[in-house]
Short mmCIF file of C-alpha atoms and ligand atoms in Angstrom, two decimals:
data_model
loop_
_atom_site.label_atom_id
_atom_site.label_comp_id
_atom_site.label_asym_id
_atom_site.label_seq_id
_atom_site.Cartn_x
_atom_site.Cartn_y
_atom_site.Cartn_z
CA UNK A 1 -5.47 22.77 8.76
CA UNK A 2 -2.17 21.97 6.98
CA UNK A 3 -0.48 18.78 8.13
CA UNK A 4 3.22 17.64 7.30
CA UNK A 5 3.32 13.96 6.86
CA UNK A 6 6.51 11.91 7.05
CA UNK A 7 6.81 8.14 5.93
CA UNK A 8 9.91 6.04 6.43
CA UNK A 9 8.72 2.58 7.00
CA UNK A 10 10.27 0.69 4.44
CA UNK A 11 12.29 1.73 1.18
CA UNK A 12 10.73 5.06 0.38
CA UNK A 13 11.57 8.27 2.29
CA UNK A 14 8.48 10.68 1.88
CA UNK A 15 7.34 13.97 3.13
CA UNK A 16 3.96 15.76 2.15
CA UNK A 17 1.78 18.61 3.07
CA UNK A 18 -1.67 17.78 2.91
CA UNK A 19 -4.94 19.89 4.05
CA UNK A 20 -7.45 18.34 6.35
CA UNK A 21 -9.86 18.23 3.28
CA UNK A 22 -7.28 15.86 1.61
CA UNK A 23 -5.93 18.42 -0.79
CA UNK A 24 -2.35 17.61 -1.57
CA UNK A 25 -0.17 20.74 -1.60
CA UNK A 26 3.28 19.06 -1.93
CA UNK A 27 4.44 15.13 -2.11
CA UNK A 28 8.05 14.47 -2.37
CA UNK A 29 9.20 10.73 -2.38
CA UNK A 30 12.78 9.39 -2.48
CA UNK A 31 12.90 6.06 -3.60
CA UNK A 32 15.74 3.63 -2.38
CA UNK A 33 15.10 0.92 -5.28
CA UNK A 34 18.73 1.61 -6.78
CA UNK A 35 20.16 0.96 -3.24
CA UNK A 36 18.49 -2.32 -2.66
CA UNK A 37 18.13 -3.71 -6.18
CA UNK A 38 21.59 -5.44 -6.09
CA UNK A 39 20.45 -7.71 -3.30
CA UNK A 40 17.25 -8.52 -4.75
CA UNK A 41 15.24 -7.08 -1.68
CA UNK A 42 15.20 -4.48 1.01
CA UNK A 43 18.33 -4.48 3.29
CA UNK A 44 17.09 -3.19 6.67
CA UNK A 45 20.42 -1.26 7.48
CA UNK A 46 20.93 0.22 4.44
CA UNK A 47 17.26 1.49 4.38
CA UNK A 48 18.11 3.09 7.72
CA UNK A 49 21.19 4.82 6.37
CA UNK A 50 19.37 5.90 3.09
CA UNK A 51 16.54 7.55 5.29
CA UNK A 52 19.17 9.30 7.18
CA UNK A 53 20.73 10.88 4.12
CA UNK A 54 17.57 11.96 2.56
CA UNK A 55 14.95 12.69 5.37
CA UNK A 56 16.05 16.45 5.62
CA UNK A 57 16.27 17.21 1.88
CA UNK A 58 12.97 15.48 1.45
CA UNK A 59 11.24 17.10 4.24
CA UNK A 60 12.68 20.71 2.92
CA UNK A 61 11.33 19.71 -0.43
CA UNK A 62 7.84 19.30 0.66
CA UNK A 63 7.80 22.47 2.49
CA UNK A 64 9.33 24.24 -0.51
CA UNK A 65 6.94 22.59 -3.17
CA UNK A 66 3.99 23.68 -1.05
CA UNK A 67 5.61 27.08 -0.69
CA UNK A 68 5.12 27.09 3.01
CA UNK A 69 7.38 28.06 5.99
CA UNK A 70 7.35 26.03 9.22
CA UNK A 71 4.86 28.53 11.23
CA UNK A 72 2.27 27.68 8.41
CA UNK A 73 2.21 23.96 9.46
CA UNK A 74 -0.46 23.05 11.95
CA UNK A 75 0.68 19.46 12.76
CA UNK A 76 2.93 16.86 11.94
CA UNK A 77 1.92 13.13 11.14
CA UNK A 78 4.59 10.41 11.01
CA UNK A 79 4.38 6.69 10.30
CA UNK A 80 4.77 4.75 13.58
CA UNK A 81 4.57 1.29 12.16
CA UNK A 82 4.33 -1.47 10.70
CA UNK A 83 7.68 -1.22 9.20
CA UNK A 84 11.59 -1.64 9.81
CA UNK A 85 12.01 -0.29 13.09
CA UNK A 86 15.60 1.40 12.29
CA UNK A 87 13.70 2.94 9.23
CA UNK A 88 10.80 4.13 11.30
CA UNK A 89 13.08 5.61 13.87
CA UNK A 90 14.57 8.02 11.41
CA UNK A 91 11.23 9.57 10.19
CA UNK A 92 9.88 9.40 13.80
CA UNK A 93 13.03 11.19 15.37
CA UNK A 94 12.95 14.00 12.79
CA UNK A 95 9.05 14.43 13.36
CA UNK A 96 9.50 14.68 17.02
CA UNK A 97 12.17 16.94 16.87
CA UNK A 98 10.29 19.18 14.60
CA UNK A 99 7.05 18.95 16.57
CA UNK A 100 8.93 19.97 19.66
CA UNK A 101 11.02 22.86 18.03
CA UNK A 102 8.02 24.41 16.07
CA UNK A 103 5.57 23.62 19.18
CA UNK A 104 3.14 21.64 16.87
CA UNK A 105 0.87 18.39 17.88
CA UNK A 106 2.59 15.27 16.71
CA UNK A 107 0.40 12.58 15.27
CA UNK A 108 1.54 8.82 14.99
CA UNK A 109 -0.09 7.15 12.14
CA UNK A 110 -0.44 3.37 11.14
CA UNK A 111 0.98 2.88 7.76
CA UNK A 112 -1.85 0.55 6.70
CA UNK A 113 -4.44 3.15 7.90
CA UNK A 114 -2.81 5.61 5.65
CA UNK A 115 -3.17 3.13 2.64
CA UNK A 116 -6.78 2.80 3.53
CA UNK A 117 -7.65 6.36 3.28
CA UNK A 118 -5.17 7.34 0.30
CA UNK A 119 -8.19 7.33 -1.89
CA UNK A 120 -9.64 10.48 -0.52
CA UNK A 121 -6.42 12.41 -1.65
CA UNK A 122 -6.74 15.16 -4.33
CA UNK A 123 -3.96 16.76 -6.14
CA UNK A 124 -3.64 18.86 -9.37
CA UNK A 125 -1.51 16.11 -10.98
CA UNK A 126 -4.33 13.53 -10.81
CA UNK A 127 -7.85 13.71 -12.55
CA UNK A 128 -10.60 14.79 -10.13
CA UNK A 129 -12.75 11.68 -9.07
CA UNK A 130 -15.49 10.73 -6.65
CA UNK A 131 -14.66 9.95 -3.09
CA UNK A 132 -16.42 6.87 -1.44
CA UNK A 133 -18.82 7.40 1.32
CA UNK A 134 -18.49 5.22 4.61
CA UNK A 135 -18.92 2.42 5.10
CA UNK A 136 -16.67 0.91 2.49
CA UNK A 137 -14.80 -2.60 1.89
CA UNK A 138 -11.14 -2.02 1.56
CA UNK A 139 -8.70 -4.46 -0.33
CA UNK A 140 -5.26 -3.54 1.03
CA UNK A 141 -2.57 -5.10 -1.36
CA UNK A 142 0.94 -4.09 -0.50
CA UNK A 143 4.42 -5.63 -0.33
CA UNK A 144 4.14 -6.52 3.38
CA UNK A 145 0.31 -6.97 3.80
CA UNK A 146 -2.74 -8.22 1.87
CA UNK A 147 -6.11 -8.03 3.83
CA UNK A 148 -9.76 -7.12 3.44
CA UNK A 149 -11.19 -4.67 5.84
CA UNK A 150 -14.71 -3.02 6.56
CA UNK A 151 -13.93 0.66 6.94
CA UNK A 152 -17.07 2.54 8.89
CA UNK A 153 -15.27 5.37 10.06
CA UNK A 154 -11.60 6.88 10.88
CA UNK A 155 -11.47 4.86 14.07
CA UNK A 156 -14.01 1.84 13.05
CA UNK A 157 -11.95 -0.23 10.96
CA UNK A 158 -12.50 -4.08 11.23
CA UNK A 159 -10.35 -6.69 9.39
CA UNK A 160 -12.53 -9.49 7.46
CA UNK A 161 -9.62 -11.44 6.35
CA UNK A 162 -5.85 -11.58 5.44
CA UNK A 163 -3.37 -13.56 3.79
CA UNK A 164 -1.90 -16.62 5.62
CA UNK A 165 1.47 -16.64 3.99
CA UNK A 166 2.65 -14.12 1.40
CA UNK A 167 1.58 -10.51 0.74
CA UNK A 168 0.34 -10.09 -3.00
CA UNK A 169 3.10 -7.51 -3.59
CA UNK A 170 5.74 -10.23 -1.95
CA UNK A 171 4.54 -12.74 -4.51
CA UNK A 172 4.89 -10.47 -7.31
CA UNK A 173 8.41 -9.51 -6.18
CA UNK A 174 9.24 -13.43 -5.83
CA UNK A 175 8.06 -14.20 -9.12
CA UNK A 176 10.00 -11.28 -10.53
CA UNK A 177 13.01 -12.70 -8.88
CA UNK A 178 12.40 -16.13 -10.11
CA UNK A 179 11.88 -14.98 -13.65
CA UNK A 180 15.25 -12.69 -13.41
CA UNK A 181 13.35 -9.65 -13.70
CA UNK A 182 15.21 -7.38 -10.91
CA UNK A 183 13.58 -5.74 -7.92
CA UNK A 184 10.89 -4.89 -7.30
CA UNK A 185 9.27 -7.37 -9.55
CA UNK A 186 5.57 -6.01 -9.30
CA UNK A 187 5.74 -3.20 -11.99
CA UNK A 188 7.79 -5.44 -14.50
CA UNK A 189 5.39 -8.48 -13.90
CA UNK A 190 2.54 -6.05 -14.46
CA UNK A 191 4.14 -4.54 -18.03
CA UNK A 192 5.12 -8.10 -19.16
CA UNK A 193 1.60 -9.63 -18.11
CA UNK A 194 0.02 -7.07 -20.62
CA UNK A 195 1.94 -8.50 -23.53
CA UNK A 196 1.45 -12.18 -22.51
CA UNK A 197 -1.15 -14.96 -23.17
CA UNK A 198 -2.68 -15.98 -19.98
CA UNK A 199 -4.14 -19.33 -21.31
CA UNK A 200 -0.58 -20.88 -21.89
CA UNK A 201 0.03 -21.94 -18.48
CA UNK A 202 -2.26 -23.45 -16.05
CA UNK A 203 -1.81 -22.01 -12.69
CA UNK A 204 -3.98 -22.38 -9.39
CA UNK A 205 -6.23 -19.67 -8.10
CA UNK A 206 -5.62 -20.51 -4.37
CA UNK A 207 -8.60 -20.19 -1.81
CA UNK A 208 -10.74 -18.69 -4.54
CA UNK A 209 -13.82 -20.74 -3.41
CA UNK A 210 -13.51 -20.58 0.33
CA UNK A 211 -16.09 -19.03 2.33
CA UNK A 212 -13.72 -16.88 4.28
CA UNK A 213 -11.93 -13.66 3.35
CA UNK A 214 -8.31 -15.01 3.68
CA UNK A 215 -5.78 -15.33 1.02
CA UNK A 216 -2.74 -17.59 0.19
CA UNK A 217 -0.13 -16.71 -2.30
CA UNK A 218 2.83 -19.22 -1.64
CA UNK A 219 1.42 -21.91 -3.43
CA UNK A 220 0.86 -19.94 -6.47
CA UNK A 221 4.42 -18.99 -6.37
CA UNK A 222 5.54 -22.46 -6.12
CA UNK A 223 3.61 -23.52 -9.30
CA UNK A 224 5.38 -20.60 -11.07
CA UNK A 225 8.66 -21.89 -9.82
CA UNK A 226 7.83 -25.53 -11.10
CA UNK A 227 7.24 -24.05 -14.78
CA UNK A 228 10.33 -22.18 -14.73
CA UNK A 229 12.35 -25.50 -13.49
CA UNK A 230 10.47 -27.48 -16.06
CA UNK A 231 12.04 -25.48 -18.71
CA UNK A 232 15.76 -25.43 -17.20
CA UNK A 233 15.47 -22.23 -15.62
CA UNK A 234 15.54 -20.45 -19.18
CA UNK A 235 12.49 -19.01 -20.48
CA UNK A 236 12.07 -17.26 -23.83
CA UNK A 237 10.82 -13.63 -23.74
CA UNK A 238 7.48 -14.65 -24.79
CA UNK A 239 7.21 -17.41 -22.25
CA UNK A 240 8.26 -15.10 -19.58
CA UNK A 241 5.36 -12.76 -20.69
CA UNK A 242 2.86 -15.63 -20.69
CA UNK A 243 3.87 -16.97 -17.35
CA UNK A 244 3.49 -13.50 -16.07
CA UNK A 245 0.08 -13.06 -17.54
CA UNK A 246 -1.25 -16.35 -16.07
CA UNK A 247 0.24 -15.60 -12.68
CA UNK A 248 -1.43 -12.10 -12.93
CA UNK A 249 -4.66 -13.53 -13.88
CA UNK A 250 -4.69 -16.05 -10.89
CA UNK A 251 -3.76 -13.36 -8.32
CA UNK A 252 -6.32 -10.55 -9.75
CA UNK A 253 -9.11 -13.24 -9.97
CA UNK A 254 -8.77 -14.21 -6.31
CA UNK A 255 -8.26 -10.80 -5.08
CA UNK A 256 -11.36 -9.46 -7.01
CA UNK A 257 -13.70 -12.31 -6.29
CA UNK A 258 -13.21 -12.26 -2.52
CA UNK A 259 -13.49 -8.35 -2.35
CA UNK A 260 -16.67 -8.52 -4.21
CA UNK A 261 -17.85 -11.49 -1.99
CA UNK A 262 -17.04 -9.28 0.94
CA UNK A 263 -19.13 -6.28 -0.45
CA UNK A 264 -22.05 -8.75 -0.59
CA UNK A 265 -21.59 -10.63 2.65
CA UNK A 266 -21.52 -7.11 4.34
CA UNK A 267 -24.25 -5.55 2.33
CA UNK A 268 -21.81 -2.50 1.52
CA UNK A 269 -21.79 -1.66 -2.21
CA UNK A 270 -18.64 0.16 -2.20
CA UNK A 271 -15.06 -1.23 -2.82
CA UNK A 272 -11.67 0.81 -2.42
CA UNK A 273 -8.24 -0.47 -3.33
CA UNK A 274 -5.14 0.69 -1.61
CA UNK A 275 -1.41 -0.47 -1.53
CA UNK A 276 1.50 -0.72 -3.97
CA UNK A 277 -0.30 -3.62 -5.92
CA UNK A 278 -3.37 -1.41 -6.25
CA UNK A 279 -1.39 0.42 -9.22
CA UNK A 280 -1.52 -2.89 -11.03
CA UNK A 281 -3.22 -2.16 -14.52
CA UNK A 282 -4.63 -5.80 -14.50
CA UNK A 283 -6.34 -5.59 -11.19
CA UNK A 284 -7.65 -1.91 -11.71
CA UNK A 285 -9.56 -3.05 -14.93
CA UNK A 286 -10.79 -6.46 -13.40
CA UNK A 287 -11.98 -4.76 -10.38
CA UNK A 288 -13.72 -1.91 -12.36
CA UNK A 289 -15.20 -4.69 -14.66
CA UNK A 290 -16.49 -7.15 -12.09
CA UNK A 291 -17.78 -4.37 -9.86
CA UNK A 292 -19.85 -2.90 -12.53
CA UNK A 293 -21.37 -6.42 -13.16
CA UNK A 294 -22.13 -6.85 -9.41
CA UNK A 295 -23.57 -3.15 -8.86
CA UNK A 296 -20.58 -2.33 -6.53
CA UNK A 297 -19.02 1.15 -6.91
CA UNK A 298 -15.27 0.91 -7.06
CA UNK A 299 -12.71 3.60 -5.83
CA UNK A 300 -9.05 3.50 -6.96
CA UNK A 301 -6.45 5.86 -5.95
CA UNK A 302 -4.35 7.42 -8.51
CA UNK A 303 -1.08 4.88 -8.98
CA UNK A 304 1.20 7.32 -7.12
CA UNK A 305 -1.19 7.41 -4.11
CA UNK A 306 -1.33 3.75 -4.08
CA UNK A 307 2.30 3.04 -3.51
CA UNK A 308 4.13 4.25 -0.49
CA UNK A 309 3.76 8.16 0.06
CA UNK A 310 3.58 10.71 2.81
CA UNK A 311 0.45 12.40 1.42
CA UNK A 312 -1.72 9.24 2.82
CA UNK A 313 0.11 9.63 6.30
CA UNK A 314 -0.61 13.24 6.54
CA UNK A 315 -4.45 12.76 5.65
CA UNK A 316 -5.01 9.79 7.80
CA UNK A 317 -3.41 11.82 10.66
CA UNK A 318 -5.60 14.72 10.19
CA UNK A 319 -8.76 12.47 9.85
CA UNK A 320 -8.04 10.44 12.77
CA UNK A 321 -7.24 13.86 14.87
CA UNK A 322 -10.61 15.23 14.01
CA UNK A 323 -12.13 12.02 15.04
CA UNK A 324 -10.86 12.27 18.48
CA UNK A 325 -7.45 10.55 18.15
CA UNK A 326 -5.29 13.75 18.54
CA UNK A 327 -1.80 13.54 20.09
CA UNK A 328 -1.15 12.19 23.55
CA UNK A 329 -1.54 14.93 26.09
CA UNK A 330 1.46 14.22 27.92
CA UNK A 331 3.66 14.64 24.74
CA UNK A 332 5.31 11.17 25.49
CA UNK A 333 7.56 10.10 22.45
CA UNK A 334 6.04 7.75 20.06
CA UNK A 335 7.25 4.25 19.85
CA UNK A 336 7.80 2.32 16.70
CA UNK A 337 6.33 -0.94 16.17
CA UNK A 338 7.14 -3.57 13.51
CA UNK A 339 3.71 -5.24 13.34
CA UNK A 340 0.33 -3.28 13.90
CA UNK A 341 -0.73 -4.53 17.38
CA UNK A 342 -4.35 -3.77 16.85
CA UNK A 343 -4.61 -5.75 13.67
CA UNK A 344 -3.74 -8.82 15.49
CA UNK A 345 -6.81 -8.17 17.68
CA UNK A 346 -8.83 -7.82 14.55
CA UNK A 347 -9.43 -4.09 14.94
CA UNK A 348 -7.46 -0.95 14.51
O1 LIG B 401 2.29 -0.16 -0.48
P1 LIG B 401 3.76 -0.33 -1.09
O2 LIG B 401 4.35 0.77 -1.95
O3 LIG B 401 4.86 -0.60 0.07
C1 LIG B 401 4.60 -1.44 1.13
O4 LIG B 401 3.66 -0.90 2.05
O5 LIG B 401 4.68 -2.64 0.95
O6 LIG B 401 3.86 -1.76 -2.06
C2 LIG B 401 4.89 -2.36 -2.51
C3 LIG B 401 4.71 -3.33 -3.35
C4 LIG B 401 5.87 -4.12 -3.96
O7 LIG B 401 5.72 -5.45 -3.58
C5 LIG B 401 5.59 -3.86 -5.52
O8 LIG B 401 6.21 -4.80 -6.04
C6 LIG B 401 4.17 -3.85 -5.48
O9 LIG B 401 3.76 -3.09 -4.45
N1 LIG B 401 3.78 -3.05 -6.89
C7 LIG B 401 3.08 -3.74 -7.79
C8 LIG B 401 3.02 -2.79 -8.79
N2 LIG B 401 3.70 -1.48 -8.36
C9 LIG B 401 4.01 -1.69 -7.22
N3 LIG B 401 2.74 -5.02 -7.96
C10 LIG B 401 2.11 -5.25 -8.95
N4 LIG B 401 1.83 -4.45 -10.14
C11 LIG B 401 2.12 -3.00 -9.96
N5 LIG B 401 1.92 -2.10 -10.95
ZN1 LIG B 402 2.84 0.64 1.97
#
């Protein structure tokens, strides 16, 4: 089965064709970073307009790259939420229209579920790697969400804990902004952290010792702000790098500690990372180092499948459809949602 995936929940317009075995036949991502960078964050109305301009060329690009014609597509999967409703509607309207016109099933996919299964994707531009057996513990770290899950099956996903304030990616972006590094801050802070000395600044590791699986990053961001203010808002380049390194060390240490604690508490010796922050070099290296010490196997998606993409949406759609989560029998239009309703009930 070949599934065309479409993703437009935030600031990337993406389309991909993936088989139900997880082989990526094409993967096209149009980033809107340049559109939002002058504002220091995503402007929802501009995001919707940019999706509108990109969606058709991106979908055409995905079909061309896969060398497939529409009749060769067996199903269409589209992100239904969580995300910006105007942005979601663009992808969903196009997906819905194609599903009707081509007479193919339409699968609504939760963006977070996409991130949780991205580690299974295989493509020719990424080295082949082992895939995790279920159950596994998944750390989802993105711009909008930070949470730990126990994944037992495509429809058996339980949340163990989540952030009480900022998401990890959001904290990275805010620190990038405080240091005048532009938007999005995550990749730049990661790069600078690599050159810096983490021991020069003393920063907290919030909630590292709590017994729960929750996170909190806003206090850490405030501590970074205090250091910036103490220097009159002007840091030298080495100071910037050192502060980034100290910030990254705190974030990474809390994320890895709690993830491994969850593995131990649930008796599950497999850890999967997903979401944009899973592209972070410091996090990847520390997760691998600590997991080895604790006899936990760690599975990391390649960076371009950790950040937003449509291949993960196509694959999650295929996986869930095979597990009895096919399209609604009445072909009723899908509704977008800004927050995952089931996550609030502790399950999705
Ligand atoms: O999963 P994602 O692409 O979009 C959401 O679903 O939110 O995650 C985007 C987030 C942004 O906050 C971005 O700064 C962060 O992931 N990010 C990183 C890195 N690459 C992207 N954060 C830290 N280090 C990175 N290398
Ligand atoms: Zn995402």
